[in-house]
Amino acid sequence: MDSPSKSADAEIDRAEGVAALDRAIAILDAFSTEDRSLSLAEIAARTGLYKSTILRLANSLLRGRLLERLDNGRYRVGPATFRLGALYQRSVVAVDILLPIMRDLSERSWESVAFYVRSGDVRTCLYRVESKHPIRYTIREGDVLPLLLGSGGRVLAAFSGQQGEPYETIRKTCNCLAVGDRDPETGGVSAPVFGPGGVLLGALTLAGPSTRVDAAFLQRMK
């Protein structure tokens, strides 16, 4: 049987391990889709961590290929993050089924199509097919958007049990049209995507400039 002092030491070790993991996650979370690389000072400013702490944890992230150090001393996310992202994409929905549907929608409508999944109070673009129009709605895979703004977010909220309007209506019609909701110059039409057993997988959104994607557009697409 362990002595009280050994049990206390083990508890301290566990707490320190969790804290170190949280800090390592904070370092990776410091990067946004706008960043090609970050300096040590930029990571410190965004995370609030000491530079010495970042350097220590960065070594572990470098070994795991979650982080890369460039010749100029700056850091960028490593190739292992790409693998994890691909695993996550495939764990949510079968890409060989979803992408052909998205491409067909984009070709028929001439607008951009995106697939969103919910993560807490936000939504993430998992897949996208861009319109061939020179003026189009553009989003990147991995971009994070508000949940309760935009047709895609409202569909995810509605089929996750959000109460009140417009969510009750969305559940009845199984679609949502939002014009100028998140962006005054953008309109979007979204519908839920369900998996086996009626489990909500995500929301499929067709979006473009509000001059093209409006109520009349929705009627034409039905």
XYZ file of N, CA and C in Angstrom:
666
model
N 0.849 -1.196 0.000
C 0.000 0.000 0.000
C 0.883 1.243 0.000
N 0.577 2.199 -0.883
C 1.380 3.411 -0.968
C 1.221 4.252 0.283
N 2.302 4.901 0.665
C 2.256 5.817 1.799
C 1.563 7.100 1.372
N 1.038 7.896 2.363
C 0.388 9.165 2.024
C 1.287 10.089 1.216
N 2.592 10.090 1.509
C 3.504 10.987 0.793
C 3.647 10.576 -0.669
N 3.683 9.238 -0.935
C 3.786 8.774 -2.311
C 2.519 9.101 -3.097
N 1.362 8.948 -2.455
C 0.096 9.263 -3.117
C 0.017 10.742 -3.459
N 0.492 11.576 -2.523
C 0.486 13.019 -2.764
C 1.413 13.377 -3.916
N 2.592 12.724 -3.960
C 3.540 12.986 -5.045
C 2.953 12.581 -6.396
N 2.254 11.439 -6.410
C 1.646 10.969 -7.656
C 0.571 11.939 -8.134
N -0.195 12.473 -7.179
C -1.243 13.433 -7.527
C -0.638 14.712 -8.097
N 0.471 15.148 -7.515
C 1.159 16.341 -8.014
C 1.676 16.100 -9.429
N 2.254 14.905 -9.657
C 2.767 14.568 -10.989
C 1.651 14.581 -12.031
N 0.486 14.035 -11.654
C -0.643 14.023 -12.585
C -1.093 15.440 -12.904
N -1.185 16.277 -11.874
C -1.617 17.662 -12.072
C -0.640 18.418 -12.962
N 0.664 18.190 -12.732
C 1.674 18.863 -13.547
C 1.626 18.379 -14.991
N 1.339 17.078 -15.176
C 1.237 16.537 -16.529
C 0.069 17.133 -17.289
N -1.070 17.279 -16.611
C -2.249 17.882 -17.237
C -1.971 19.339 -17.582
N -1.317 20.061 -16.667
C -0.999 21.469 -16.910
C -0.074 21.622 -18.111
N 0.915 20.723 -18.225
C 1.836 20.780 -19.359
C 1.104 20.513 -20.668
N 0.168 19.557 -20.639
C -0.611 19.251 -21.839
C -1.469 20.444 -22.237
N -2.097 21.088 -21.244
C -2.918 22.266 -21.524
C -2.083 23.374 -22.164
N -0.862 23.548 -21.682
C 0.010 24.593 -22.241
C 0.439 24.245 -23.663
N 0.712 22.968 -23.914
C 1.085 22.551 -25.270
C -0.068 22.784 -26.243
N -1.286 22.494 -25.793
C -2.467 22.742 -26.624
C -2.617 24.231 -26.887
N -2.350 25.049 -25.871
C -2.443 26.503 -26.031
C -1.467 27.000 -27.095
N -0.284 26.400 -27.147
C 0.706 26.788 -28.165
C 0.166 26.496 -29.563
N -0.401 25.313 -29.764
C -0.956 24.967 -31.072
C -2.159 25.837 -31.400
N -2.975 26.147 -30.390
C -4.155 26.986 -30.604
C -3.793 28.431 -30.918
N -2.550 28.814 -30.656
C -2.122 30.190 -30.941
C -2.107 30.467 -32.441
N -1.984 29.413 -33.244
C -1.942 29.581 -34.697
C -3.360 29.705 -35.257
N -3.535 30.624 -36.188
C -4.815 30.785 -36.870
C -4.626 30.484 -38.352
N -5.727 30.445 -39.082
C -5.643 30.167 -40.514
C -4.955 31.297 -41.271
N -4.786 32.445 -40.619
C -4.110 33.576 -41.264
C -2.595 33.494 -41.126
N -2.102 32.616 -40.267
C -0.672 32.579 -39.941
C 0.072 31.527 -40.751
N 1.143 31.943 -41.404
C 2.053 30.977 -42.020
C 3.070 30.498 -40.992
N 3.459 31.402 -40.104
C 4.395 31.060 -39.032
C 4.275 32.105 -37.934
N 4.796 31.776 -36.742
C 4.784 32.691 -35.602
C 6.161 32.704 -34.959
N 6.544 33.868 -34.449
C 7.791 33.964 -33.691
C 7.539 33.533 -32.253
N 8.611 33.301 -31.521
C 8.489 32.945 -30.109
C 7.760 34.040 -29.350
N 8.083 35.293 -29.653
C 7.434 36.421 -28.975
C 5.939 36.469 -29.280
N 5.561 36.159 -30.522
C 4.143 36.175 -30.892
C 3.383 35.066 -30.175
N 3.987 33.889 -30.075
C 3.336 32.790 -29.350
C 3.178 33.156 -27.881
N 4.207 33.759 -27.299
C 4.143 34.167 -25.892
C 3.039 35.189 -25.673
N 2.905 36.143 -26.596
C 1.880 37.179 -26.457
C 0.477 36.593 -26.566
N 0.302 35.610 -27.435
C -1.029 35.035 -27.649
C -1.428 34.034 -26.568
N -0.452 33.383 -25.966
C -0.762 32.352 -24.966
C -0.624 32.838 -23.533
N 0.178 33.885 -23.326
C 0.459 34.336 -21.966
C 1.476 33.469 -21.248
N 2.140 32.580 -21.986
C 3.139 31.697 -21.385
C 4.522 32.339 -21.433
N 5.370 31.944 -20.477
C 6.756 32.404 -20.502
C 7.467 31.783 -21.701
N 8.427 32.527 -22.259
C 9.177 32.012 -23.408
C 9.921 30.727 -23.056
N 10.443 30.647 -21.835
C 11.159 29.435 -21.419
C 10.232 28.227 -21.412
N 8.978 28.439 -20.994
C 7.990 27.354 -20.996
C 7.673 26.924 -22.424
N 7.506 27.902 -23.303
C 7.205 27.600 -24.708
C 8.335 26.801 -25.341
N 9.572 27.216 -25.087
C 10.723 26.517 -25.665
C 10.784 25.071 -25.191
N 10.494 24.849 -23.905
C 10.539 23.493 -23.356
C 9.462 22.612 -23.993
N 8.246 23.141 -24.069
C 7.149 22.359 -24.634
C 7.291 22.215 -26.146
N 7.870 23.221 -26.785
C 8.045 23.165 -28.238
C 8.920 21.986 -28.642
N 9.884 21.645 -27.815
C 10.750 20.509 -28.130
C 9.950 19.215 -28.245
N 8.981 19.037 -27.342
C 8.126 17.842 -27.414
C 7.242 17.881 -28.656
N 6.701 19.063 -28.961
C 5.857 19.199 -30.145
C 6.661 18.994 -31.425
N 7.913 19.427 -31.411
C 8.790 19.210 -32.568
C 9.051 17.723 -32.785
N 9.300 17.005 -31.691
C 9.548 15.564 -31.807
C 8.320 14.829 -32.330
N 7.156 15.311 -31.949
C 5.918 14.694 -32.417
C 5.464 15.204 -33.773
N 6.255 16.078 -34.405
C 5.956 16.665 -35.712
C 4.656 17.458 -35.711
N 4.246 17.898 -34.517
C 3.092 18.786 -34.414
C 3.494 20.237 -34.627
N 4.774 20.496 -34.552
C 5.323 21.836 -34.721
C 6.623 21.722 -35.509
N 6.945 22.760 -36.281
C 8.211 22.815 -37.002
C 8.914 24.136 -36.703
N 10.241 24.076 -36.548
C 11.030 25.297 -36.368
C 11.723 25.613 -37.686
N 11.494 26.806 -38.199
C 12.073 27.217 -39.471
C 13.497 27.731 -39.276
N 14.205 27.907 -40.386
C 15.597 28.355 -40.318
C 15.736 29.735 -39.683
N 14.687 30.557 -39.806
C 14.736 31.904 -39.224
C 14.294 31.933 -37.763
N 14.065 30.753 -37.175
C 13.693 30.671 -35.773
C 12.205 30.738 -35.502
N 11.415 30.987 -36.538
C 9.966 31.039 -36.363
C 9.389 29.619 -36.357
N 8.138 29.517 -35.929
C 7.484 28.209 -35.830
C 6.260 28.157 -36.741
N 5.975 26.959 -37.229
C 4.725 26.718 -37.933
C 4.204 25.348 -37.512
N 2.909 25.116 -37.754
C 2.340 23.820 -37.381
C 2.988 22.737 -38.237
N 3.160 21.555 -37.653
C 3.867 20.481 -38.322
C 2.966 19.555 -39.117
N 3.550 18.636 -39.884
C 2.778 17.745 -40.755
C 1.860 16.787 -40.005
N 2.160 16.504 -38.749
C 1.290 15.594 -37.992
C -0.094 16.194 -37.782
N -0.182 17.528 -37.756
C -1.493 18.164 -37.598
C -2.357 17.916 -38.832
N -1.718 17.847 -40.004
C -2.456 17.562 -41.243
C -3.050 16.157 -41.186
N -2.258 15.216 -40.700
C -2.735 13.835 -40.583
C -3.907 13.759 -39.614
N -3.801 14.446 -38.479
C -4.887 14.438 -37.502
C -6.143 15.071 -38.088
N -5.955 16.159 -38.850
C -7.098 16.806 -39.479
C -7.788 15.894 -40.475
N -6.991 15.164 -41.254
C -7.559 14.231 -42.226
C -8.306 13.093 -41.529
N -7.751 12.616 -40.419
C -8.425 11.567 -39.649
C -9.755 12.068 -39.108
N -9.759 13.325 -38.638
C -10.997 13.895 -38.105
C -12.039 14.031 -39.213
N -11.618 14.541 -40.379
C -12.550 14.670 -41.494
C -13.226 13.341 -41.802
N -12.430 12.294 -41.912
C -12.967 10.988 -42.297
C -13.794 10.343 -41.189
N -13.537 10.741 -39.946
C -14.302 10.166 -38.841
C -15.712 10.733 -38.768
N -15.923 11.907 -39.366
C -17.230 12.566 -39.285
C -18.169 12.072 -40.373
N -17.695 12.039 -41.606
C -18.559 11.672 -42.727
C -17.702 11.057 -43.826
N -18.304 10.179 -44.613
C -17.583 9.519 -45.710
C -17.358 10.513 -46.840
N -16.103 10.904 -47.029
C -15.780 11.936 -48.014
C -16.097 11.481 -49.429
N -15.981 10.182 -49.712
C -16.242 9.698 -51.066
C -17.723 9.784 -51.421
N -18.578 9.932 -50.415
C -20.009 10.125 -50.657
C -20.352 11.605 -50.669
N -19.801 12.357 -49.725
C -20.167 13.762 -49.553
C -19.634 14.659 -50.665
N -18.356 14.533 -51.009
C -17.755 15.461 -51.971
C -18.408 15.417 -53.358
N -18.759 14.242 -53.905
C -19.458 14.249 -55.201
C -20.785 15.005 -55.142
N -21.494 14.896 -54.024
C -22.751 15.631 -53.862
C -22.482 17.127 -53.833
N -21.445 17.536 -53.111
C -21.098 18.953 -53.018
C -20.685 19.506 -54.380
N -19.901 18.740 -55.126
C -19.472 19.200 -56.456
C -20.666 19.338 -57.397
N -21.598 18.389 -57.305
C -22.792 18.450 -58.153
C -23.629 19.682 -57.818
N -23.807 19.960 -56.530
C -24.555 21.146 -56.117
C -23.900 22.421 -56.628
N -22.584 22.482 -56.509
C -21.863 23.674 -56.951
C -21.974 23.864 -58.460
N -21.885 22.774 -59.211
C -21.978 22.863 -60.668
C -23.379 23.269 -61.117
N -24.402 22.767 -60.425
C -25.779 23.088 -60.814
C -26.176 24.505 -60.420
N -25.641 24.979 -59.311
C -26.025 26.297 -58.801
C -25.042 27.398 -59.176
N -23.813 27.013 -59.505
C -22.726 27.958 -59.756
C -22.375 28.755 -58.504
N -22.625 28.178 -57.340
C -22.270 28.835 -56.083
C -21.353 27.919 -55.268
N -20.775 28.484 -54.204
C -19.878 27.720 -53.335
C -20.684 26.826 -52.402
N -20.122 25.675 -52.079
C -20.777 24.720 -51.181
C -19.799 24.346 -50.073
N -20.290 24.335 -48.835
C -19.440 23.996 -47.688
C -20.174 23.032 -46.768
N -19.403 22.236 -46.048
C -19.961 21.312 -45.058
C -19.404 21.694 -43.695
N -20.312 21.962 -42.745
C -19.928 22.408 -41.407
C -20.285 21.368 -40.356
N -19.467 21.309 -39.325
C -19.776 20.499 -38.152
C -19.754 21.403 -36.928
N -20.532 21.018 -35.935
C -20.598 21.800 -34.705
C -19.511 21.366 -33.727
N -18.954 22.353 -33.048
C -17.997 22.097 -31.970
C -18.275 23.098 -30.865
N -19.120 22.708 -29.919
C -19.491 23.620 -28.840
C -20.321 24.772 -29.354
N -19.846 25.991 -29.132
C -20.583 27.186 -29.542
C -20.113 27.746 -30.881
N -19.349 26.966 -31.626
C -18.880 27.400 -32.942
C -19.103 26.277 -33.946
N -18.830 26.582 -35.196
C -18.890 25.560 -36.246
C -17.620 25.646 -37.080
N -17.223 24.511 -37.615
C -15.985 24.429 -38.385
C -16.285 23.943 -39.792
N -15.661 24.589 -40.776
C -15.793 24.136 -42.164
C -14.892 22.923 -42.364
N -15.507 21.798 -42.672
C -14.742 20.560 -42.838
C -14.366 20.323 -44.302
N -15.304 20.652 -45.196
C -15.053 20.516 -46.635
C -15.660 21.716 -47.349
N -15.107 22.051 -48.517
C -15.701 23.123 -49.307
C -15.386 22.930 -50.787
N -16.318 23.369 -51.623
C -16.142 23.406 -53.074
C -16.473 24.823 -53.502
N -15.541 25.507 -54.152
C -15.747 26.913 -54.487
C -16.477 27.087 -55.813
N -17.245 28.174 -55.881
C -17.955 28.548 -57.097
C -16.972 28.932 -58.200
N -17.428 28.801 -59.447
C -16.613 29.232 -60.586
C -16.854 30.696 -60.928
N -17.801 31.324 -60.231
C -18.040 32.752 -60.440
C -16.811 33.548 -60.014
N -16.472 34.630 -60.732
C -15.359 35.481 -60.284
C -15.663 36.167 -58.958
N -16.925 36.486 -58.716
C -17.353 37.047 -57.431
C -18.094 35.942 -56.699
N -17.511 35.446 -55.617
C -18.072 34.270 -54.956
C -17.819 34.309 -53.451
N -18.541 33.447 -52.760
C -18.328 33.263 -51.324
C -17.134 32.337 -51.141
N -16.172 32.782 -50.347
C -14.950 32.009 -50.143
C -14.774 31.648 -48.677
N -14.519 30.391 -48.424
C -14.197 29.922 -47.075
C -13.162 28.807 -47.205
N -12.355 28.639 -46.170
C -11.316 27.608 -46.204
C -11.661 26.479 -45.248
N -11.247 25.291 -45.596
C -11.412 24.162 -44.685
C -10.637 24.452 -43.404
N -11.309 24.283 -42.276
C -10.696 24.583 -40.988
C -11.123 25.913 -40.412
N -11.751 26.774 -41.230
C -12.223 28.060 -40.711
C -13.313 27.830 -39.664
N -13.281 28.638 -38.614
C -14.243 28.536 -37.512
C -15.161 29.751 -37.545
N -16.474 29.512 -37.480
C -17.472 30.577 -37.556
C -18.437 30.470 -36.381
N -19.169 31.568 -36.085
C -20.157 31.517 -34.998
C -21.250 30.488 -35.287
N -21.792 29.920 -34.245
C -22.838 28.911 -34.422
C -24.181 29.543 -34.760
N -24.530 30.620 -34.093
C -25.876 31.172 -34.211
C -25.975 32.305 -35.221
N -25.026 32.379 -36.133
C -25.093 33.331 -37.237
C -24.841 32.579 -38.535
N -25.658 32.849 -39.542
C -25.523 32.150 -40.810
C -26.419 30.931 -40.870
N -26.807 30.560 -42.081
C -27.761 29.458 -42.230
C -27.188 28.127 -41.765
N -25.898 27.884 -42.025
C -25.294 26.621 -41.598
C -25.289 26.460 -40.096
N -24.918 27.519 -39.399
C -24.903 27.468 -37.941
C -26.291 27.289 -37.362
N -27.261 27.958 -37.957
C -28.637 27.847 -37.445
C -29.199 26.436 -37.649
N -28.840 25.804 -38.752
C -29.279 24.419 -38.974
C -28.655 23.492 -37.939
N -27.357 23.661 -37.689
C -26.690 22.831 -36.680
C -27.329 23.024 -35.309
N -27.637 24.279 -34.973
C -28.257 24.559 -33.674
C -29.661 23.968 -33.600
N -30.417 24.108 -34.686
C -31.798 23.611 -34.697
C -31.854 22.110 -34.461
N -30.990 21.371 -35.132
C -31.031 19.913 -35.013
C -30.151 19.394 -33.881
N -29.663 20.332 -33.059
C -29.004 19.964 -31.799
C -29.892 20.304 -30.612
N -31.159 20.703 -30.909
C -32.122 20.923 -29.844
C -32.347 22.357 -29.426
N -31.791 23.339 -30.172
C -32.003 24.745 -29.820
C -33.491 25.065 -29.873
N -33.983 25.737 -28.832
C -35.412 26.017 -28.731
C -35.762 27.392 -29.294
N -37.056 27.580 -29.589
C -37.545 28.865 -30.079
C -37.381 29.016 -31.576
N -37.709 30.229 -32.050
C -37.575 30.521 -33.476
C -36.227 31.182 -33.751
N -35.669 30.965 -34.923
C -36.244 30.272 -36.089
C -36.041 28.758 -36.094
N -35.592 28.217 -34.963
C -35.163 26.811 -34.935
C -36.328 25.831 -35.073
N -37.494 26.198 -34.517
C -38.662 25.321 -34.671
C -39.038 25.203 -36.147
N -39.024 26.332 -36.854
C -39.355 26.324 -38.281
C -38.322 25.555 -39.087
N -37.051 25.706 -38.744
C -35.984 24.997 -39.461
C -36.166 23.492 -39.324
N -36.551 23.041 -38.126
C -36.766 21.598 -37.936
C -37.936 21.090 -38.781
N -38.929 21.944 -39.003
C -40.085 21.529 -39.803
C -39.761 21.497 -41.297
N -39.028 22.510 -41.755
C -38.753 22.625 -43.194
C -37.476 21.911 -43.624
N -36.602 21.604 -42.638
C -35.305 20.960 -42.913
C -34.398 21.807 -43.805
N -34.583 23.122 -43.774
C -33.644 24.002 -44.465
C -33.699 25.382 -43.824
N -32.705 26.185 -44.134
C -32.658 27.546 -43.601
C -32.044 28.463 -44.647
N -32.719 29.567 -44.914
C -32.195 30.610 -45.786
C -31.839 31.806 -44.921
N -30.625 32.288 -45.041
C -30.188 33.468 -44.291
C -29.469 34.407 -45.246
N -29.981 35.623 -45.363
C -29.383 36.633 -46.229
C -28.915 37.794 -45.367
N -27.612 38.102 -45.423
C -27.072 39.208 -44.641
C -27.051 38.949 -43.158
N -27.104 37.684 -42.766
C -27.155 37.332 -41.342
C -25.779 37.484 -40.695
N -24.808 36.773 -41.211
C -23.440 36.871 -40.682
C -22.631 37.924 -41.420
N -22.870 38.028 -42.717
C -22.181 38.994 -43.574
C -23.252 39.706 -44.398
N -23.316 41.043 -44.358
C -24.390 41.755 -45.055
C -24.424 41.526 -46.559
N -23.336 41.056 -47.135
C -23.283 40.878 -48.585
C -23.346 39.409 -49.005
N -23.670 38.528 -48.051
C -23.674 37.090 -48.338
C -25.018 36.465 -47.987
N -25.457 35.543 -48.826
C -26.651 34.764 -48.542
C -26.312 33.288 -48.570
N -27.034 32.504 -47.793
C -26.757 31.080 -47.745
C -28.009 30.256 -47.532
N -28.029 29.070 -48.111
C -29.102 28.097 -47.914
C -28.463 26.836 -47.362
N -28.995 26.330 -46.257
C -28.392 25.163 -45.603
C -29.427 24.104 -45.284
N -28.952 22.866 -45.212
C -29.796 21.729 -44.840
C -28.970 20.776 -43.986
N -29.621 20.034 -43.101
C -28.885 19.086 -42.253
C -28.457 17.849 -43.031
N -27.385 17.226 -42.571
C -26.918 15.952 -43.120
C -26.948 14.937 -41.989
N -27.691 13.859 -42.192
C -27.849 12.845 -41.155
C -27.110 11.562 -41.537
N -26.652 10.856 -40.516
C -26.007 9.572 -40.712
C -26.926 8.439 -40.308
N -26.400 7.229 -40.189
C -27.208 6.084 -39.758
C -27.896 6.360 -38.426
N -29.160 5.950 -38.334
C -29.903 6.154 -37.104
C -30.380 7.575 -36.905
N -30.284 8.399 -37.953
C -30.744 9.778 -37.844
C -29.833 10.676 -37.044
N -28.578 10.281 -36.879
C -27.617 11.095 -36.128
C -27.173 12.275 -36.988
N -27.215 13.484 -36.418
C -26.786 14.680 -37.142
C -25.277 14.643 -37.362
N -24.865 14.718 -38.629
C -23.440 14.744 -38.958
C -22.933 16.164 -39.152
N -23.763 16.998 -39.768
C -23.334 18.368 -40.034
C -24.373 19.097 -40.855
N -23.964 20.212 -41.438
C -24.860 21.020 -42.263
C -24.191 21.305 -43.596
N -24.957 21.159 -44.663
C -24.480 21.452 -46.010
C -24.992 22.834 -46.393
N -24.081 23.714 -46.779
C -24.431 25.105 -47.065
C -24.047 25.477 -48.483
N -24.991 26.079 -49.185
C -24.747 26.652 -50.497
C -24.784 28.161 -50.314
N -23.692 28.851 -50.627
C -23.597 30.277 -50.309
C -23.012 31.081 -51.456
N -23.395 32.353 -51.491
C -22.891 33.264 -52.512
C -23.284 34.681 -52.181
N -22.987 35.630 -53.059
C -23.384 37.020 -52.835
C -24.898 37.125 -52.665
N -25.339 38.001 -51.778
C -26.774 38.132 -51.495
C -27.558 38.613 -52.706
N -26.880 39.173 -53.700
C -27.566 39.573 -54.931
C -27.998 38.365 -55.750
N -27.379 37.206 -55.479
C -27.730 35.988 -56.219
C -28.445 34.962 -55.348
N -28.035 34.834 -54.105
C -28.624 33.840 -53.207
C -29.663 34.527 -52.334
N -30.919 34.365 -52.703
C -32.023 34.991 -51.976
C -33.208 34.024 -51.962
N -34.373 34.523 -51.554
C -35.551 33.655 -51.456
C -35.927 33.066 -52.817
N -35.794 33.860 -53.880
C -36.120 33.358 -55.218
C -35.157 32.247 -55.632
N -33.896 32.393 -55.244
C -32.893 31.369 -55.543
C -33.267 30.056 -54.862
N -33.711 30.144 -53.607
C -34.100 28.944 -52.871
C -35.232 28.219 -53.585
N -36.210 28.969 -54.080
C -37.326 28.350 -54.787
C -36.852 27.651 -56.064
N -35.887 28.255 -56.753
C -35.367 27.650 -57.982
C -34.608 26.363 -57.697
N -33.955 26.289 -56.522
C -33.142 25.126 -56.186
C -33.967 23.965 -55.654
N -35.209 24.207 -55.263
C -36.032 23.136 -54.694
C -36.436 22.144 -55.784
